[in-house]
PDB file of C-alpha atoms in Angstrom:
ATOM      1  CA  MET A   1     121.039  91.788  88.563  1.00 65.00           C
ATOM      2  CA  ASN A   2     118.370  93.160  90.918  1.00 89.00           C
ATOM      3  CA  ARG A   3     117.883  96.685  89.592  1.00 93.00           C
ATOM      4  CA  PHE A   4     114.422  96.843  91.148  1.00 97.00           C
ATOM      5  CA  GLU A   5     115.102  95.429  94.592  1.00 96.00           C
ATOM      6  CA  GLY A   6     112.859  97.294  97.038  1.00 95.00           C
ATOM      7  CA  LYS A   7     110.887  98.916  94.218  1.00 97.00           C
ATOM      8  CA  CYS A   8     107.120  98.688  93.787  1.00 98.00           C
ATOM      9  CA  ILE A   9     105.865  98.707  90.211  1.00 98.00           C
ATOM     10  CA  LEU A  10     102.257  99.052  89.071  1.00 98.00           C
ATOM     11  CA  ILE A  11     101.327  97.139  85.896  1.00 97.00           C
ATOM     12  CA  VAL A  12      98.019  97.752  84.159  1.00 97.00           C
ATOM     13  CA  GLY A  13      97.129  94.696  82.092  1.00 92.00           C
ATOM     14  CA  GLY A  14      99.768  92.484  83.655  1.00 89.00           C
ATOM     15  CA  TYR A  15      98.173  89.097  83.102  1.00 90.00           C
ATOM     16  CA  SER A  16      98.703  88.533  79.398  1.00 87.00           C
ATOM     17  CA  GLY A  17     100.972  89.320  76.477  1.00 91.00           C
ATOM     18  CA  ILE A  18     103.493  92.106  76.939  1.00 94.00           C
ATOM     19  CA  GLY A  19     102.201  92.963  80.411  1.00 94.00           C
ATOM     20  CA  GLN A  20     102.707  89.438  81.679  1.00 95.00           C
ATOM     21  CA  SER A  21     106.188  89.232  80.193  1.00 96.00           C
ATOM     22  CA  ALA A  22     107.145  92.622  81.631  1.00 97.00           C
ATOM     23  CA  ALA A  23     105.831  91.569  85.040  1.00 97.00           C
ATOM     24  CA  ARG A  24     107.976  88.439  84.990  1.00 97.00           C
ATOM     25  CA  ARG A  25     111.085  90.379  83.929  1.00 97.00           C
ATOM     26  CA  LEU A  26     110.629  93.030  86.628  1.00 98.00           C
ATOM     27  CA  ALA A  27     109.912  90.428  89.323  1.00 97.00           C
ATOM     28  CA  GLU A  28     113.049  88.524  88.300  1.00 97.00           C
ATOM     29  CA  GLU A  29     114.982  91.740  88.897  1.00 97.00           C
ATOM     30  CA  GLY A  30     113.588  92.136  92.396  1.00 97.00           C
ATOM     31  CA  ALA A  31     110.489  94.309  92.025  1.00 98.00           C
ATOM     32  CA  SER A  32     107.306  93.815  93.982  1.00 97.00           C
ATOM     33  CA  LEU A  33     104.358  94.216  91.666  1.00 98.00           C
ATOM     34  CA  VAL A  34     100.778  95.400  91.805  1.00 98.00           C
ATOM     35  CA  LEU A  35      98.914  93.893  88.850  1.00 97.00           C
ATOM     36  CA  VAL A  36      95.711  95.605  87.769  1.00 97.00           C
ATOM     37  CA  GLY A  37      93.042  94.294  85.422  1.00 95.00           C
ATOM     38  CA  ARG A  38      89.390  93.451  85.038  1.00 94.00           C
ATOM     39  CA  GLN A  39      89.622  89.652  85.276  1.00 94.00           C
ATOM     40  CA  GLU A  40      90.389  88.395  88.775  1.00 96.00           C
ATOM     41  CA  ASP A  41      91.009  84.776  87.776  1.00 96.00           C
ATOM     42  CA  LYS A  42      93.654  85.754  85.240  1.00 95.00           C
ATOM     43  CA  LEU A  43      95.279  88.169  87.672  1.00 96.00           C
ATOM     44  CA  ARG A  44      95.571  85.432  90.316  1.00 96.00           C
ATOM     45  CA  LEU A  45      97.103  82.997  87.844  1.00 96.00           C
ATOM     46  CA  ALA A  46      99.590  85.620  86.694  1.00 96.00           C
ATOM     47  CA  ILE A  47     100.690  86.590  90.181  1.00 95.00           C
ATOM     48  CA  ALA A  48     101.056  82.945  91.243  1.00 95.00           C
ATOM     49  CA  ALA A  49     103.544  82.424  88.413  1.00 96.00           C
ATOM     50  CA  LEU A  50     105.792  85.335  89.406  1.00 97.00           C
ATOM     51  CA  PRO A  51     109.077  84.894  91.246  1.00 96.00           C
ATOM     52  CA  GLY A  52     109.612  86.821  94.448  1.00 95.00           C
ATOM     53  CA  SER A  53     107.085  87.938  97.030  1.00 92.00           C
ATOM     54  CA  GLY A  54     104.985  90.900  98.080  1.00 94.00           C
ATOM     55  CA  HIS A  55     102.978  90.982  94.872  1.00 97.00           C
ATOM     56  CA  LYS A  56      99.351  92.088  94.908  1.00 97.00           C
ATOM     57  CA  ILE A  57      96.392  92.227  92.535  1.00 97.00           C
ATOM     58  CA  VAL A  58      93.688  94.849  92.129  1.00 97.00           C
ATOM     59  CA  VAL A  59      90.563  94.091  90.115  1.00 97.00           C
ATOM     60  CA  ALA A  60      89.647  97.336  88.355  1.00 96.00           C
ATOM     61  CA  ASP A  61      88.882  98.892  85.003  1.00 96.00           C
ATOM     62  CA  CYS A  62      91.376 101.719  84.758  1.00 96.00           C
ATOM     63  CA  ALA A  63      89.189 103.574  82.278  1.00 95.00           C
ATOM     64  CA  VAL A  64      86.700 104.062  85.122  1.00 96.00           C
ATOM     65  CA  GLN A  65      88.084 106.724  87.424  1.00 95.00           C
ATOM     66  CA  GLU A  66      86.027 105.651  90.436  1.00 96.00           C
ATOM     67  CA  GLN A  67      87.760 102.266  90.431  1.00 97.00           C
ATOM     68  CA  LEU A  68      91.254 103.729  90.766  1.00 96.00           C
ATOM     69  CA  GLN A  69      91.156 104.834  94.408  1.00 96.00           C
ATOM     70  CA  PRO A  70      92.399 101.446  95.729  1.00 96.00           C
ATOM     71  CA  LEU A  71      95.549 101.906  93.628  1.00 96.00           C
ATOM     72  CA  VAL A  72      96.230 105.255  95.261  1.00 97.00           C
ATOM     73  CA  GLN A  73      95.755 103.734  98.702  1.00 97.00           C
ATOM     74  CA  ILE A  74      98.056 100.801  97.988  1.00 97.00           C
ATOM     75  CA  GLY A  75     100.740 103.056  96.574  1.00 97.00           C
ATOM     76  CA  ARG A  76     100.726 105.287  99.612  1.00 97.00           C
ATOM     77  CA  GLN A  77     100.742 102.292 101.976  1.00 96.00           C
ATOM     78  CA  ARG A  78     103.863 100.990 100.234  1.00 95.00           C
ATOM     79  CA  GLY A  79     105.717 104.276 100.436  1.00 96.00           C
ATOM     80  CA  GLY A  80     104.931 105.287  96.870  1.00 98.00           C
ATOM     81  CA  PHE A  81     105.047 103.537  93.518  1.00 98.00           C
ATOM     82  CA  ASP A  82     108.428 103.589  91.787  1.00 98.00           C
ATOM     83  CA  GLY A  83     107.128 102.876  88.299  1.00 98.00           C
ATOM     84  CA  MET A  84     104.164 101.951  86.164  1.00 98.00           C
ATOM     85  CA  VAL A  85     103.563 100.132  82.889  1.00 98.00           C
ATOM     86  CA  VAL A  86     100.279 100.506  80.997  1.00 97.00           C
ATOM     87  CA  CYS A  87      99.846  97.482  78.739  1.00 92.00           C
ATOM     88  CA  SER A  88      96.091  97.374  78.310  1.00 81.00           C
ATOM     89  CA  GLY A  89      94.541  98.048  74.940  1.00 73.00           C
ATOM     90  CA  PHE A  90      91.820  97.235  72.465  1.00 72.00           C
ATOM     91  CA  HIS A  91      92.126  96.521  68.756  1.00 71.00           C
ATOM     92  CA  ALA A  92      89.467  95.808  66.177  1.00 75.00           C
ATOM     93  CA  MET A  93      89.645  95.987  62.395  1.00 78.00           C
ATOM     94  CA  ARG A  94      86.824  98.047  60.924  1.00 85.00           C
ATOM     95  CA  PRO A  95      86.839  99.922  57.592  1.00 88.00           C
ATOM     96  CA  ILE A  96      85.951 103.614  57.768  1.00 91.00           C
ATOM     97  CA  SER A  97      82.828 103.002  55.684  1.00 92.00           C
ATOM     98  CA  VAL A  98      81.350 100.897  58.493  1.00 91.00           C
ATOM     99  CA  LEU A  99      83.116 102.518  61.464  1.00 92.00           C
ATOM    100  CA  ASN A 100      80.703 103.418  64.249  1.00 93.00           C
ATOM    101  CA  ARG A 101      80.877 105.557  67.347  1.00 94.00           C
ATOM    102  CA  GLU A 102      81.002 102.536  69.653  1.00 93.00           C
ATOM    103  CA  SER A 103      84.182 101.127  68.097  1.00 92.00           C
ATOM    104  CA  ILE A 104      85.837 104.556  68.161  1.00 93.00           C
ATOM    105  CA  ASP A 105      84.920 105.005  71.816  1.00 94.00           C
ATOM    106  CA  GLN A 106      86.225 101.518  72.646  1.00 93.00           C
ATOM    107  CA  ALA A 107      89.579 102.253  71.024  1.00 93.00           C
ATOM    108  CA  PHE A 108      90.044 105.543  72.868  1.00 95.00           C
ATOM    109  CA  GLU A 109      88.720 104.256  76.186  1.00 95.00           C
ATOM    110  CA  ALA A 110      90.978 101.193  76.293  1.00 94.00           C
ATOM    111  CA  ASN A 111      94.089 102.921  75.006  1.00 95.00           C
ATOM    112  CA  VAL A 112      93.963 106.637  75.808  1.00 97.00           C
ATOM    113  CA  ALA A 113      91.591 106.987  78.765  1.00 97.00           C
ATOM    114  CA  THR A 114      93.211 104.049  80.544  1.00 97.00           C
ATOM    115  CA  ALA A 115      96.725 105.471  80.162  1.00 97.00           C
ATOM    116  CA  LEU A 116      95.751 108.976  81.256  1.00 98.00           C
ATOM    117  CA  LEU A 117      93.573 107.996  84.212  1.00 98.00           C
ATOM    118  CA  ALA A 118      95.980 105.324  85.476  1.00 98.00           C
ATOM    119  CA  THR A 119      98.845 107.817  85.264  1.00 98.00           C
ATOM    120  CA  GLY A 120      96.795 110.330  87.227  1.00 98.00           C
ATOM    121  CA  ALA A 121      96.319 107.752  89.972  1.00 98.00           C
ATOM    122  CA  PHE A 122     100.002 106.838  89.837  1.00 98.00           C
ATOM    123  CA  ALA A 123     101.004 110.480  90.225  1.00 98.00           C
ATOM    124  CA  LYS A 124      98.928 110.741  93.405  1.00 98.00           C
ATOM    125  CA  ALA A 125     100.746 107.766  94.912  1.00 98.00           C
ATOM    126  CA  ALA A 126     104.232 107.955  93.393  1.00 98.00           C
ATOM    127  CA  ASN A 127     107.403 107.811  95.420  1.00 97.00           C
ATOM    128  CA  LYS A 128     108.486 111.315  96.393  1.00 96.00           C
ATOM    129  CA  ALA A 129     111.754 110.637  94.578  1.00 96.00           C
ATOM    130  CA  GLY A 130     109.785 110.132  91.357  1.00 96.00           C
ATOM    131  CA  GLY A 131     109.595 107.180  89.023  1.00 97.00           C
ATOM    132  CA  GLY A 132     109.142 105.984  85.471  1.00 98.00           C
ATOM    133  CA  VAL A 133     105.970 105.439  83.456  1.00 98.00           C
ATOM    134  CA  VAL A 134     105.830 103.418  80.240  1.00 98.00           C
ATOM    135  CA  TRP A 135     102.937 103.634  77.797  1.00 98.00           C
ATOM    136  CA  PHE A 136     102.459 101.639  74.613  1.00 97.00           C
ATOM    137  CA  SER A 137     101.737 102.960  71.155  1.00 96.00           C
ATOM    138  CA  SER A 138     101.982 101.129  67.847  1.00 93.00           C
ATOM    139  CA  VAL A 139     103.632 101.507  64.468  1.00 93.00           C
ATOM    140  CA  ALA A 140     100.018 101.688  63.272  1.00 91.00           C
ATOM    141  CA  ALA A 141     100.056 105.284  64.544  1.00 93.00           C
ATOM    142  CA  MET A 142     102.623 106.159  61.870  1.00 90.00           C
ATOM    143  CA  ARG A 143     101.607 103.909  58.971  1.00 87.00           C
ATOM    144  CA  GLY A 144      98.426 103.917  56.956  1.00 82.00           C
ATOM    145  CA  THR A 145      96.831 100.489  57.234  1.00 83.00           C
ATOM    146  CA  ALA A 146      93.353  99.781  55.919  1.00 82.00           C
ATOM    147  CA  SER A 147      90.689  99.147  58.595  1.00 81.00           C
ATOM    148  CA  PHE A 148      92.904 100.465  61.411  1.00 86.00           C
ATOM    149  CA  ALA A 149      91.511 104.028  61.618  1.00 93.00           C
ATOM    150  CA  ALA A 150      90.173 103.986  65.199  1.00 93.00           C
ATOM    151  CA  TYR A 151      93.103 101.984  66.583  1.00 92.00           C
ATOM    152  CA  SER A 152      95.710 104.092  64.774  1.00 93.00           C
ATOM    153  CA  ALA A 153      94.076 107.312  65.938  1.00 95.00           C
ATOM    154  CA  ALA A 154      94.075 106.125  69.543  1.00 95.00           C
ATOM    155  CA  LYS A 155      97.707 105.038  69.392  1.00 95.00           C
ATOM    156  CA  GLY A 156      98.654 108.373  67.820  1.00 96.00           C
ATOM    157  CA  ALA A 157      96.897 110.131  70.687  1.00 97.00           C
ATOM    158  CA  ILE A 158      99.007 108.112  73.136  1.00 97.00           C
ATOM    159  CA  ILE A 159     102.163 109.649  71.665  1.00 97.00           C
ATOM    160  CA  SER A 160     100.773 113.183  71.847  1.00 98.00           C
ATOM    161  CA  ALA A 161      99.421 112.773  75.370  1.00 98.00           C
ATOM    162  CA  ALA A 162     102.669 111.257  76.637  1.00 98.00           C
ATOM    163  CA  ARG A 163     104.614 114.370  75.659  1.00 98.00           C
ATOM    164  CA  VAL A 164     102.174 116.492  77.639  1.00 98.00           C
ATOM    165  CA  ALA A 165     102.380 114.133  80.610  1.00 98.00           C
ATOM    166  CA  ALA A 166     106.185 114.229  80.469  1.00 98.00           C
ATOM    167  CA  VAL A 167     106.194 118.026  80.667  1.00 98.00           C
ATOM    168  CA  GLU A 168     103.518 118.206  83.347  1.00 98.00           C
ATOM    169  CA  LEU A 169     104.997 115.552  85.621  1.00 98.00           C
ATOM    170  CA  ALA A 170     108.679 116.441  85.250  1.00 98.00           C
ATOM    171  CA  PRO A 171     108.618 118.709  88.339  1.00 98.00           C
ATOM    172  CA  ARG A 172     107.589 115.587  90.280  1.00 97.00           C
ATOM    173  CA  HIS A 173     110.526 113.663  88.751  1.00 98.00           C
ATOM    174  CA  ILE A 174     108.044 111.345  87.052  1.00 98.00           C
ATOM    175  CA  ARG A 175     109.271 110.315  83.620  1.00 98.00           C
ATOM    176  CA  VAL A 176     106.817 109.280  80.891  1.00 98.00           C
ATOM    177  CA  ASN A 177     108.073 107.399  77.830  1.00 98.00           C
ATOM    178  CA  VAL A 178     106.374 105.473  75.039  1.00 98.00           C
ATOM    179  CA  ILE A 179     107.256 102.237  73.287  1.00 98.00           C
ATOM    180  CA  VAL A 180     106.040 102.142  69.691  1.00 97.00           C
ATOM    181  CA  ALA A 181     105.674  98.445  69.000  1.00 94.00           C
ATOM    182  CA  GLY A 182     105.435  96.424  65.832  1.00 92.00           C
ATOM    183  CA  VAL A 183     103.367  93.255  65.689  1.00 89.00           C
ATOM    184  CA  ILE A 184     104.002  91.236  68.830  1.00 88.00           C
ATOM    185  CA  GLN A 185     102.651  87.706  68.935  1.00 87.00           C
ATOM    186  CA  THR A 186     100.017  88.010  71.633  1.00 75.00           C
ATOM    187  CA  ALA A 187      96.371  87.055  71.971  1.00 71.00           C
ATOM    188  CA  MET A 188      95.352  90.551  70.890  1.00 74.00           C
ATOM    189  CA  SER A 189      97.408  90.522  67.692  1.00 68.00           C
ATOM    190  CA  GLU A 190      96.226  87.018  66.912  1.00 72.00           C
ATOM    191  CA  GLY A 191      92.688  88.321  67.174  1.00 68.00           C
ATOM    192  CA  TRP A 192      93.064  90.502  64.093  1.00 64.00           C
ATOM    193  CA  MET A 193      95.699  88.382  62.351  1.00 66.00           C
ATOM    194  CA  SER A 194      93.272  85.453  62.384  1.00 72.00           C
ATOM    195  CA  ARG A 195      91.061  87.398  59.995  1.00 75.00           C
ATOM    196  CA  LEU A 196      93.832  87.450  57.376  1.00 75.00           C
ATOM    197  CA  ASN A 197      94.473  84.713  54.861  1.00 82.00           C
ATOM    198  CA  ASP A 198      97.798  82.865  54.761  1.00 82.00           C
ATOM    199  CA  GLU A 199      99.244  85.171  52.122  1.00 85.00           C
ATOM    200  CA  GLN A 200      98.337  88.279  54.084  1.00 80.00           C
ATOM    201  CA  ARG A 201      99.751  86.862  57.320  1.00 82.00           C
ATOM    202  CA  ALA A 202     103.006  86.007  55.560  1.00 83.00           C
ATOM    203  CA  ALA A 203     103.178  89.535  54.170  1.00 79.00           C
ATOM    204  CA  VAL A 204     102.782  91.054  57.651  1.00 79.00           C
ATOM    205  CA  ALA A 205     105.577  88.868  58.996  1.00 83.00           C
ATOM    206  CA  LYS A 206     107.840  89.698  56.047  1.00 90.00           C
ATOM    207  CA  GLN A 207     107.465  93.420  56.678  1.00 89.00           C
ATOM    208  CA  HIS A 208     109.253  92.904  59.986  1.00 90.00           C
ATOM    209  CA  LEU A 209     112.924  92.567  59.028  1.00 95.00           C
ATOM    210  CA  LEU A 210     113.660  90.570  62.177  1.00 95.00           C
ATOM    211  CA  GLY A 211     110.395  88.642  62.132  1.00 91.00           C
ATOM    212  CA  LEU A 212     107.337  89.105  64.317  1.00 92.00           C
ATOM    213  CA  GLY A 213     108.091  90.030  67.898  1.00 91.00           C
ATOM    214  CA  GLN A 214     107.629  88.066  71.095  1.00 94.00           C
ATOM    215  CA  PRO A 215     106.527  89.700  74.367  1.00 94.00           C
ATOM    216  CA  GLU A 216     110.000  89.035  75.776  1.00 96.00           C
ATOM    217  CA  ASP A 217     111.483  91.213  73.027  1.00 96.00           C
ATOM    218  CA  VAL A 218     109.747  94.207  74.571  1.00 96.00           C
ATOM    219  CA  ALA A 219     110.003  93.338  78.269  1.00 97.00           C
ATOM    220  CA  GLY A 220     113.694  94.227  78.394  1.00 97.00           C
ATOM    221  CA  VAL A 221     113.002  97.664  76.935  1.00 98.00           C
ATOM    222  CA  VAL A 222     110.301  98.208  79.560  1.00 98.00           C
ATOM    223  CA  ALA A 223     112.774  97.312  82.303  1.00 98.00           C
ATOM    224  CA  PHE A 224     115.342  99.716  80.854  1.00 98.00           C
ATOM    225  CA  LEU A 225     112.884 102.619  80.721  1.00 98.00           C
ATOM    226  CA  LEU A 226     111.855 102.056  84.347  1.00 98.00           C
ATOM    227  CA  SER A 227     115.437 101.717  85.559  1.00 98.00           C
ATOM    228  CA  ASP A 228     117.913 104.380  86.643  1.00 96.00           C
ATOM    229  CA  ASP A 229     119.741 103.779  83.361  1.00 97.00           C
ATOM    230  CA  ALA A 230     116.972 105.837  81.731  1.00 98.00           C
ATOM    231  CA  ARG A 231     116.862 108.522  84.414  1.00 97.00           C
ATOM    232  CA  TRP A 232     117.505 111.300  81.846  1.00 98.00           C
ATOM    233  CA  MET A 233     114.792 110.162  79.454  1.00 98.00           C
ATOM    234  CA  THR A 234     111.286 111.531  79.393  1.00 98.00           C
ATOM    235  CA  GLY A 235     108.881 112.306  76.579  1.00 98.00           C
ATOM    236  CA  SER A 236     110.844 109.860  74.423  1.00 98.00           C
ATOM    237  CA  ILE A 237     109.282 107.624  71.792  1.00 98.00           C
ATOM    238  CA  LEU A 238     111.181 104.349  71.347  1.00 98.00           C
ATOM    239  CA  THR A 239     110.391 102.209  68.318  1.00 97.00           C
ATOM    240  CA  VAL A 240     110.645  98.472  68.964  1.00 97.00           C
ATOM    241  CA  ASP A 241     109.299  96.888  65.805  1.00 96.00           C
ATOM    242  CA  GLY A 242     111.748  94.399  64.316  1.00 96.00           C
ATOM    243  CA  GLY A 243     112.587  96.819  61.518  1.00 95.00           C
ATOM    244  CA  LEU A 244     109.001  97.343  60.312  1.00 93.00           C
ATOM    245  CA  SER A 245     109.230 101.134  60.182  1.00 92.00           C
ATOM    246  CA  ALA A 246     112.740 101.115  58.663  1.00 91.00           C
ATOM    247  CA  GLN A 247     111.303 100.470  55.206  1.00 85.00           C
TER     248      GLN A 247
END
């Protein structure tokens, strides 16, 4: 099924974890992709592994507005982007008693500023018929977890900002939806999970009724939200967490 044949999709953070899996899924369904990230070598490896053709990379930090102009140019050259996925993020465990301004700024820059600024660039270069945007939040935004204050606050802000974006961009037929994810086994989650002992890691896994997630478990939901099957959805918050928040 080639739901995205002839479509151009922008993916921020498309060279690892969920972003890489989503890129593969969308390319398999016919999309041409523009992968954006800060590490050129990883972007080139990711794009070389994708099926299909017409893919492109852009080396940029989407939290830096001045670096986003090439995305606008590419989108316009290709007749407008049809969708975007923002998969970048930053996570660090730090108790409130030792939380500093730098770690708070990092959490909001990587998660909130990136989503907002990238979406602003997307809106300038979106297909006139509109398109879909997918942001990522976390169950951490809705659950109190020790040492997650900055990360949880940033992911909560993603949910709030997405509702505003959905209202503001609806006249342009640009839909903005959020996936609230549980623990997905990626390099980022392993970064903080590695600080837990075996008992704590087992407890985290047990909290997920269906076990810890894989990037592929989320990629299909991303494809759905970008497809015409979700054309009447905007401002929606979809929880994809293996049952974590059901308890």
